[in-house]
Amino acid sequence: FDSGQPLPEVAREADRYLDAVEQMGDLNMHAAYLTLQRVVQNLQGDGKSCWSLDNETFHEADCLAQWQENNFNHGLNWYHYLKAQLLYTYEQYGAALRTFQAVEDKVAANVGFFPVTKYYFYYLLVLTALYSEATKEEKAAYWSIIERHYTQLQVWADSCPENFQHQALLAAAEMARVCDRPAEAMNLYEQAIVSAKESQMLHHEALANELAAKFYLGWNKEKCAAGYLQAAYSSYAQWG
């Protein structure tokens, strides 16, 4: 999922792992793969609403209650990171922020595990999305987190550019945007798009094009934005 694999392929793999962990009797991991399955299905339009994972057979509250009872912080983080990503995708930025804040005290449980990268990347993007409407006090608090998360993304980008360079570039583009440095932002968006494409990260290539389009729309440059929107649509369609 995080590697940009087409969603139909992710769904098939999740189904295979679901069967395996069910046979093993690992209820925590079974719930984790069910959560991933529901996120993929939601992105493909199968859900009661865009920002809910519930359906006839899966209920978020039951899943969370199970993990809380079992003190399975990996699962709690996994759910909240995926849910926040979903909420960000659907421009529910306030809800995404609250979702990340709910597990800030549990981040240590995922240190050294790949899902924590989602926390640093999407949390930063949520805050840059909210930044322009924030109060002076909120901006100061947001910026402190943004800088800290960007520093971590850059560390990962330096050690593994094929996985993280495009994320660091896109984060930097959004930081330049909110700091009113348009020329720098333009260049960084373009670099992020190229980097994501080279790394075959379809979902992040789509996102980088989408954010570039929003940037140009904010400057009333509809013709420039149109090209990026078309590219975003194409990448999202390929993603599935």
PDB file of C-alpha atoms in Angstrom:
ATOM      1  CA  PHE A   1       0.000   0.000   0.000  1.00  0.00           C
ATOM      2  CA  ASP A   2       2.691   2.485   0.987  1.00  0.00           C
ATOM      3  CA  SER A   3       4.859   1.489  -1.983  1.00  0.00           C
ATOM      4  CA  GLY A   4       2.321   2.809  -4.480  1.00  0.00           C
ATOM      5  CA  GLN A   5       1.186  -0.599  -5.701  1.00  0.00           C
ATOM      6  CA  PRO A   6      -2.105  -0.429  -7.620  1.00  0.00           C
ATOM      7  CA  LEU A   7      -4.969  -0.792  -5.168  1.00  0.00           C
ATOM      8  CA  PRO A   8      -6.414  -3.966  -6.784  1.00  0.00           C
ATOM      9  CA  GLU A   9      -3.054  -5.685  -6.175  1.00  0.00           C
ATOM     10  CA  VAL A  10      -2.984  -4.454  -2.571  1.00  0.00           C
ATOM     11  CA  ALA A  11      -6.518  -5.791  -2.068  1.00  0.00           C
ATOM     12  CA  ARG A  12      -5.546  -9.237  -3.377  1.00  0.00           C
ATOM     13  CA  GLU A  13      -2.475  -9.385  -1.130  1.00  0.00           C
ATOM     14  CA  ALA A  14      -4.528  -8.290   1.897  1.00  0.00           C
ATOM     15  CA  ASP A  15      -7.001 -11.098   1.166  1.00  0.00           C
ATOM     16  CA  ARG A  16      -4.180 -13.654   1.082  1.00  0.00           C
ATOM     17  CA  TYR A  17      -2.681 -12.428   4.369  1.00  0.00           C
ATOM     18  CA  LEU A  18      -6.143 -12.350   5.961  1.00  0.00           C
ATOM     19  CA  ASP A  19      -6.560 -16.061   5.254  1.00  0.00           C
ATOM     20  CA  ALA A  20      -3.105 -16.820   6.651  1.00  0.00           C
ATOM     21  CA  VAL A  21      -3.432 -14.875   9.919  1.00  0.00           C
ATOM     22  CA  GLU A  22      -6.947 -16.227  10.430  1.00  0.00           C
ATOM     23  CA  GLN A  23      -5.563 -19.774  10.268  1.00  0.00           C
ATOM     24  CA  MET A  24      -2.842 -18.771  12.750  1.00  0.00           C
ATOM     25  CA  GLY A  25      -5.452 -17.364  15.135  1.00  0.00           C
ATOM     26  CA  ASP A  26      -3.724 -13.980  15.435  1.00  0.00           C
ATOM     27  CA  LEU A  27      -6.725 -11.742  16.105  1.00  0.00           C
ATOM     28  CA  ASN A  28      -4.703  -8.547  16.330  1.00  0.00           C
ATOM     29  CA  MET A  29      -3.046  -8.993  12.932  1.00  0.00           C
ATOM     30  CA  HIS A  30      -6.304 -10.204  11.438  1.00  0.00           C
ATOM     31  CA  ALA A  31      -7.924  -6.920  12.480  1.00  0.00           C
ATOM     32  CA  ALA A  32      -4.936  -5.010  11.047  1.00  0.00           C
ATOM     33  CA  TYR A  33      -5.357  -6.574   7.612  1.00  0.00           C
ATOM     34  CA  LEU A  34      -9.115  -6.048   7.778  1.00  0.00           C
ATOM     35  CA  THR A  35      -8.430  -2.356   8.421  1.00  0.00           C
ATOM     36  CA  LEU A  36      -6.124  -2.149   5.416  1.00  0.00           C
ATOM     37  CA  GLN A  37      -8.698  -3.969   3.306  1.00  0.00           C
ATOM     38  CA  ARG A  38     -11.379  -1.466   4.306  1.00  0.00           C
ATOM     39  CA  VAL A  39      -9.124   1.511   3.548  1.00  0.00           C
ATOM     40  CA  VAL A  40      -8.434   0.160   0.066  1.00  0.00           C
ATOM     41  CA  GLN A  41     -12.132  -0.512  -0.509  1.00  0.00           C
ATOM     42  CA  ASN A  42     -13.000   2.968   0.748  1.00  0.00           C
ATOM     43  CA  LEU A  43     -10.557   4.579  -1.696  1.00  0.00           C
ATOM     44  CA  GLN A  44     -12.226   2.557  -4.429  1.00  0.00           C
ATOM     45  CA  GLY A  45     -15.635   3.950  -3.458  1.00  0.00           C
ATOM     46  CA  ASP A  46     -16.951   1.109  -1.296  1.00  0.00           C
ATOM     47  CA  GLY A  47     -18.104   2.545   2.018  1.00  0.00           C
ATOM     48  CA  LYS A  48     -20.955   4.134   3.923  1.00  0.00           C
ATOM     49  CA  SER A  49     -19.155   7.467   3.608  1.00  0.00           C
ATOM     50  CA  CYS A  50     -15.813   8.703   2.362  1.00  0.00           C
ATOM     51  CA  TRP A  51     -14.376   9.005   5.860  1.00  0.00           C
ATOM     52  CA  SER A  52     -15.784   5.868   7.487  1.00  0.00           C
ATOM     53  CA  LEU A  53     -14.402   2.339   7.280  1.00  0.00           C
ATOM     54  CA  ASP A  54     -17.562   0.735   8.627  1.00  0.00           C
ATOM     55  CA  ASN A  55     -19.580  -1.684   6.548  1.00  0.00           C
ATOM     56  CA  GLU A  56     -21.814  -4.683   7.233  1.00  0.00           C
ATOM     57  CA  THR A  57     -18.942  -6.834   8.529  1.00  0.00           C
ATOM     58  CA  PHE A  58     -16.352  -4.352   9.848  1.00  0.00           C
ATOM     59  CA  HIS A  59     -16.832  -1.813  12.624  1.00  0.00           C
ATOM     60  CA  GLU A  60     -14.068   0.603  13.564  1.00  0.00           C
ATOM     61  CA  ALA A  61     -15.190   0.866  17.204  1.00  0.00           C
ATOM     62  CA  ASP A  62     -15.039  -2.915  17.708  1.00  0.00           C
ATOM     63  CA  CYS A  63     -11.583  -3.089  16.129  1.00  0.00           C
ATOM     64  CA  LEU A  64     -10.240  -0.308  18.359  1.00  0.00           C
ATOM     65  CA  ALA A  65     -11.816  -1.828  21.475  1.00  0.00           C
ATOM     66  CA  GLN A  66     -10.090  -5.144  20.739  1.00  0.00           C
ATOM     67  CA  TRP A  67      -6.675  -3.513  20.354  1.00  0.00           C
ATOM     68  CA  GLN A  68      -7.143  -1.362  23.455  1.00  0.00           C
ATOM     69  CA  GLU A  69      -8.107  -4.421  25.482  1.00  0.00           C
ATOM     70  CA  ASN A  70      -5.024  -6.251  24.194  1.00  0.00           C
ATOM     71  CA  ASN A  71      -2.725  -3.206  24.620  1.00  0.00           C
ATOM     72  CA  PHE A  72      -1.814  -3.594  20.951  1.00  0.00           C
ATOM     73  CA  ASN A  73      -0.392  -0.136  20.258  1.00  0.00           C
ATOM     74  CA  HIS A  74       0.934  -1.199  16.853  1.00  0.00           C
ATOM     75  CA  GLY A  75      -2.647  -1.761  15.751  1.00  0.00           C
ATOM     76  CA  LEU A  76      -3.935   1.456  17.303  1.00  0.00           C
ATOM     77  CA  ASN A  77      -1.238   3.420  15.487  1.00  0.00           C
ATOM     78  CA  TRP A  78      -1.848   1.538  12.230  1.00  0.00           C
ATOM     79  CA  TYR A  79      -5.548   2.372  12.334  1.00  0.00           C
ATOM     80  CA  HIS A  80      -5.029   6.040  13.217  1.00  0.00           C
ATOM     81  CA  TYR A  81      -2.297   6.559  10.606  1.00  0.00           C
ATOM     82  CA  LEU A  82      -4.430   4.990   7.870  1.00  0.00           C
ATOM     83  CA  LYS A  83      -7.560   6.844   8.979  1.00  0.00           C
ATOM     84  CA  ALA A  84      -5.716  10.180   9.088  1.00  0.00           C
ATOM     85  CA  GLN A  85      -4.342   9.558   5.592  1.00  0.00           C
ATOM     86  CA  LEU A  86      -7.856   8.828   4.395  1.00  0.00           C
ATOM     87  CA  LEU A  87      -9.256  11.968   6.039  1.00  0.00           C
ATOM     88  CA  TYR A  88      -6.459  14.072   4.546  1.00  0.00           C
ATOM     89  CA  THR A  89      -7.180  12.615   1.109  1.00  0.00           C
ATOM     90  CA  TYR A  90     -10.811  13.729   1.444  1.00  0.00           C
ATOM     91  CA  GLU A  91      -9.750  17.186   2.721  1.00  0.00           C
ATOM     92  CA  GLN A  92     -11.086  16.580   6.237  1.00  0.00           C
ATOM     93  CA  TYR A  93      -8.052  18.274   7.721  1.00  0.00           C
ATOM     94  CA  GLY A  94      -9.386  19.047  11.193  1.00  0.00           C
ATOM     95  CA  ALA A  95     -10.519  15.462  11.680  1.00  0.00           C
ATOM     96  CA  ALA A  96      -7.180  14.194  10.359  1.00  0.00           C
ATOM     97  CA  LEU A  97      -5.343  16.377  12.877  1.00  0.00           C
ATOM     98  CA  ARG A  98      -7.425  15.066  15.768  1.00  0.00           C
ATOM     99  CA  THR A  99      -6.790  11.513  14.570  1.00  0.00           C
ATOM    100  CA  PHE A 100      -3.018  12.004  14.649  1.00  0.00           C
ATOM    101  CA  GLN A 101      -3.163  13.770  18.004  1.00  0.00           C
ATOM    102  CA  ALA A 102      -5.035  10.798  19.494  1.00  0.00           C
ATOM    103  CA  VAL A 103      -1.944   8.575  19.198  1.00  0.00           C
ATOM    104  CA  GLU A 104       0.912  11.043  19.621  1.00  0.00           C
ATOM    105  CA  ASP A 105       1.793   9.353  22.912  1.00  0.00           C
ATOM    106  CA  LYS A 106       2.049   5.956  21.197  1.00  0.00           C
ATOM    107  CA  VAL A 107       4.473   6.805  18.379  1.00  0.00           C
ATOM    108  CA  ALA A 108       7.340   5.065  20.186  1.00  0.00           C
ATOM    109  CA  ALA A 109       5.579   1.735  19.681  1.00  0.00           C
ATOM    110  CA  ASN A 110       6.203   2.003  15.935  1.00  0.00           C
ATOM    111  CA  VAL A 111       9.768   3.323  15.933  1.00  0.00           C
ATOM    112  CA  GLY A 112      11.733   1.198  13.477  1.00  0.00           C
ATOM    113  CA  PHE A 113       8.594   0.028  11.698  1.00  0.00           C
ATOM    114  CA  PHE A 114       7.614   1.414   8.281  1.00  0.00           C
ATOM    115  CA  PRO A 115       4.090   2.618   9.213  1.00  0.00           C
ATOM    116  CA  VAL A 116       5.569   5.374  11.390  1.00  0.00           C
ATOM    117  CA  THR A 117       6.758   7.097   8.205  1.00  0.00           C
ATOM    118  CA  LYS A 118       3.097   7.775   7.422  1.00  0.00           C
ATOM    119  CA  TYR A 119       2.797   9.624  10.730  1.00  0.00           C
ATOM    120  CA  TYR A 120       5.639  12.018   9.898  1.00  0.00           C
ATOM    121  CA  PHE A 121       4.637  12.622   6.280  1.00  0.00           C
ATOM    122  CA  TYR A 122       0.873  13.017   6.467  1.00  0.00           C
ATOM    123  CA  TYR A 123       0.865  14.801   9.830  1.00  0.00           C
ATOM    124  CA  LEU A 124       3.096  17.464   8.262  1.00  0.00           C
ATOM    125  CA  LEU A 125       0.794  17.761   5.233  1.00  0.00           C
ATOM    126  CA  VAL A 126      -2.262  18.068   7.473  1.00  0.00           C
ATOM    127  CA  LEU A 127      -0.647  20.941   9.355  1.00  0.00           C
ATOM    128  CA  THR A 128       0.394  22.779   6.189  1.00  0.00           C
ATOM    129  CA  ALA A 129      -3.174  22.388   4.906  1.00  0.00           C
ATOM    130  CA  LEU A 130      -4.515  23.991   8.099  1.00  0.00           C
ATOM    131  CA  TYR A 131      -1.780  26.578   8.488  1.00  0.00           C
ATOM    132  CA  SER A 132      -3.238  29.564   6.635  1.00  0.00           C
ATOM    133  CA  GLU A 133      -6.445  29.537   8.718  1.00  0.00           C
ATOM    134  CA  ALA A 134      -4.710  28.938  12.052  1.00  0.00           C
ATOM    135  CA  THR A 135      -4.355  31.463  14.863  1.00  0.00           C
ATOM    136  CA  LYS A 136      -0.951  32.961  15.657  1.00  0.00           C
ATOM    137  CA  GLU A 137      -0.557  30.573  18.603  1.00  0.00           C
ATOM    138  CA  GLU A 138      -1.616  27.580  16.512  1.00  0.00           C
ATOM    139  CA  LYS A 139       0.812  28.526  13.748  1.00  0.00           C
ATOM    140  CA  ALA A 140       3.688  28.564  16.216  1.00  0.00           C
ATOM    141  CA  ALA A 141       2.707  25.128  17.531  1.00  0.00           C
ATOM    142  CA  TYR A 142       2.128  23.749  14.031  1.00  0.00           C
ATOM    143  CA  TRP A 143       5.432  25.055  12.722  1.00  0.00           C
ATOM    144  CA  SER A 144       7.371  23.409  15.516  1.00  0.00           C
ATOM    145  CA  ILE A 145       5.880  20.038  14.557  1.00  0.00           C
ATOM    146  CA  ILE A 146       6.297  20.704  10.830  1.00  0.00           C
ATOM    147  CA  GLU A 147      10.011  21.436  11.242  1.00  0.00           C
ATOM    148  CA  ARG A 148      10.528  18.369  13.418  1.00  0.00           C
ATOM    149  CA  HIS A 149       8.744  16.083  10.992  1.00  0.00           C
ATOM    150  CA  TYR A 150      10.523  17.562   7.979  1.00  0.00           C
ATOM    151  CA  THR A 151      13.885  16.967   9.673  1.00  0.00           C
ATOM    152  CA  GLN A 152      12.985  13.290  10.121  1.00  0.00           C
ATOM    153  CA  LEU A 153      11.794  12.962   6.520  1.00  0.00           C
ATOM    154  CA  GLN A 154      15.056  14.461   5.310  1.00  0.00           C
ATOM    155  CA  VAL A 155      17.053  11.997   7.420  1.00  0.00           C
ATOM    156  CA  TRP A 156      15.180   9.137   5.779  1.00  0.00           C
ATOM    157  CA  ALA A 157      15.548  10.737   2.335  1.00  0.00           C
ATOM    158  CA  ASP A 158      19.325  10.939   2.797  1.00  0.00           C
ATOM    159  CA  SER A 159      19.552   7.254   3.728  1.00  0.00           C
ATOM    160  CA  CYS A 160      16.904   5.882   1.332  1.00  0.00           C
ATOM    161  CA  PRO A 161      16.113   8.413  -1.412  1.00  0.00           C
ATOM    162  CA  GLU A 162      14.089   5.966  -3.531  1.00  0.00           C
ATOM    163  CA  ASN A 163      11.490   5.728  -0.749  1.00  0.00           C
ATOM    164  CA  PHE A 164      11.610   9.154   0.851  1.00  0.00           C
ATOM    165  CA  GLN A 165      13.159  11.795  -1.414  1.00  0.00           C
ATOM    166  CA  HIS A 166       9.845  12.663  -3.035  1.00  0.00           C
ATOM    167  CA  GLN A 167       8.180  12.896   0.371  1.00  0.00           C
ATOM    168  CA  ALA A 168      10.792  15.315   1.681  1.00  0.00           C
ATOM    169  CA  LEU A 169      10.533  17.404  -1.498  1.00  0.00           C
ATOM    170  CA  LEU A 170       6.754  17.568  -1.322  1.00  0.00           C
ATOM    171  CA  ALA A 171       6.898  18.492   2.361  1.00  0.00           C
ATOM    172  CA  ALA A 172       9.396  21.246   1.510  1.00  0.00           C
ATOM    173  CA  ALA A 173       7.113  22.504  -1.277  1.00  0.00           C
ATOM    174  CA  GLU A 174       4.190  22.789   1.127  1.00  0.00           C
ATOM    175  CA  MET A 175       6.407  24.552   3.660  1.00  0.00           C
ATOM    176  CA  ALA A 176       7.519  27.030   0.993  1.00  0.00           C
ATOM    177  CA  ARG A 177       3.883  27.598   0.012  1.00  0.00           C
ATOM    178  CA  VAL A 178       2.721  28.486   3.515  1.00  0.00           C
ATOM    179  CA  CYS A 179       5.775  30.721   3.979  1.00  0.00           C
ATOM    180  CA  ASP A 180       4.812  32.653   0.824  1.00  0.00           C
ATOM    181  CA  ARG A 181       7.846  31.629  -1.214  1.00  0.00           C
ATOM    182  CA  PRO A 182       6.067  30.810  -4.496  1.00  0.00           C
ATOM    183  CA  ALA A 183       9.087  30.491  -6.773  1.00  0.00           C
ATOM    184  CA  GLU A 184      10.691  27.991  -4.397  1.00  0.00           C
ATOM    185  CA  ALA A 185       7.414  26.106  -4.028  1.00  0.00           C
ATOM    186  CA  MET A 186       6.974  25.803  -7.812  1.00  0.00           C
ATOM    187  CA  ASN A 187      10.407  24.260  -8.188  1.00  0.00           C
ATOM    188  CA  LEU A 188       9.931  21.878  -5.268  1.00  0.00           C
ATOM    189  CA  TYR A 189       6.542  20.634  -6.478  1.00  0.00           C
ATOM    190  CA  GLU A 190       8.079  19.815  -9.834  1.00  0.00           C
ATOM    191  CA  GLN A 191      11.020  18.034  -8.214  1.00  0.00           C
ATOM    192  CA  ALA A 192       8.648  16.042  -5.995  1.00  0.00           C
ATOM    193  CA  ILE A 193       6.593  14.936  -8.987  1.00  0.00           C
ATOM    194  CA  VAL A 194       9.679  13.820 -10.914  1.00  0.00           C
ATOM    195  CA  SER A 195      11.110  12.028  -7.874  1.00  0.00           C
ATOM    196  CA  ALA A 196       7.844  10.192  -7.125  1.00  0.00           C
ATOM    197  CA  LYS A 197       7.571   9.143 -10.771  1.00  0.00           C
ATOM    198  CA  GLU A 198      11.141   7.837 -10.811  1.00  0.00           C
ATOM    199  CA  SER A 199      10.431   5.842  -7.630  1.00  0.00           C
ATOM    200  CA  GLN A 200       7.166   4.514  -9.129  1.00  0.00           C
ATOM    201  CA  MET A 201       5.168   5.864  -6.185  1.00  0.00           C
ATOM    202  CA  LEU A 202       1.897   6.341  -8.061  1.00  0.00           C
ATOM    203  CA  HIS A 203      -0.126   7.586  -5.098  1.00  0.00           C
ATOM    204  CA  HIS A 204       2.460  10.186  -4.143  1.00  0.00           C
ATOM    205  CA  GLU A 205       2.979  11.247  -7.749  1.00  0.00           C
ATOM    206  CA  ALA A 206      -0.775  11.846  -7.896  1.00  0.00           C
ATOM    207  CA  LEU A 207      -0.708  13.730  -4.602  1.00  0.00           C
ATOM    208  CA  ALA A 208       2.217  15.919  -5.656  1.00  0.00           C
ATOM    209  CA  ASN A 209       0.385  16.858  -8.855  1.00  0.00           C
ATOM    210  CA  GLU A 210      -2.798  17.535  -6.877  1.00  0.00           C
ATOM    211  CA  LEU A 211      -1.038  19.821  -4.404  1.00  0.00           C
ATOM    212  CA  ALA A 212       0.749  21.634  -7.231  1.00  0.00           C
ATOM    213  CA  ALA A 213      -2.622  22.191  -8.905  1.00  0.00           C
ATOM    214  CA  LYS A 214      -4.067  23.603  -5.677  1.00  0.00           C
ATOM    215  CA  PHE A 215      -1.053  25.870  -5.357  1.00  0.00           C
ATOM    216  CA  TYR A 216      -1.559  27.303  -8.849  1.00  0.00           C
ATOM    217  CA  LEU A 217      -5.301  27.665  -8.306  1.00  0.00           C
ATOM    218  CA  GLY A 218      -4.477  29.705  -5.216  1.00  0.00           C
ATOM    219  CA  TRP A 219      -2.581  32.062  -7.484  1.00  0.00           C
ATOM    220  CA  ASN A 220      -5.479  32.144  -9.990  1.00  0.00           C
ATOM    221  CA  LYS A 221      -3.378  30.382 -12.626  1.00  0.00           C
ATOM    222  CA  GLU A 222      -6.088  28.064 -13.908  1.00  0.00           C
ATOM    223  CA  LYS A 223      -4.254  27.015 -17.073  1.00  0.00           C
ATOM    224  CA  CYS A 224      -1.194  25.926 -15.133  1.00  0.00           C
ATOM    225  CA  ALA A 225      -3.369  24.138 -12.585  1.00  0.00           C
ATOM    226  CA  ALA A 226      -5.284  22.262 -15.291  1.00  0.00           C
ATOM    227  CA  GLY A 227      -2.213  20.354 -16.449  1.00  0.00           C
ATOM    228  CA  TYR A 228      -1.378  19.242 -12.927  1.00  0.00           C
ATOM    229  CA  LEU A 229      -4.993  18.236 -12.258  1.00  0.00           C
ATOM    230  CA  GLN A 230      -5.023  16.085 -15.385  1.00  0.00           C
ATOM    231  CA  ALA A 231      -1.757  14.443 -14.323  1.00  0.00           C
ATOM    232  CA  ALA A 232      -3.133  13.849 -10.810  1.00  0.00           C
ATOM    233  CA  TYR A 233      -6.298  12.284 -12.217  1.00  0.00           C
ATOM    234  CA  SER A 234      -4.265  10.013 -14.476  1.00  0.00           C
ATOM    235  CA  SER A 235      -2.025   8.815 -11.619  1.00  0.00           C
ATOM    236  CA  TYR A 236      -4.943   8.263  -9.247  1.00  0.00           C
ATOM    237  CA  ALA A 237      -6.739   6.280 -11.971  1.00  0.00           C
ATOM    238  CA  GLN A 238      -3.645   4.084 -12.469  1.00  0.00           C
ATOM    239  CA  TRP A 239      -3.404   3.605  -8.711  1.00  0.00           C
ATOM    240  CA  GLY A 240      -6.882   2.153  -8.831  1.00  0.00           C
TER     241      GLY A 240
END
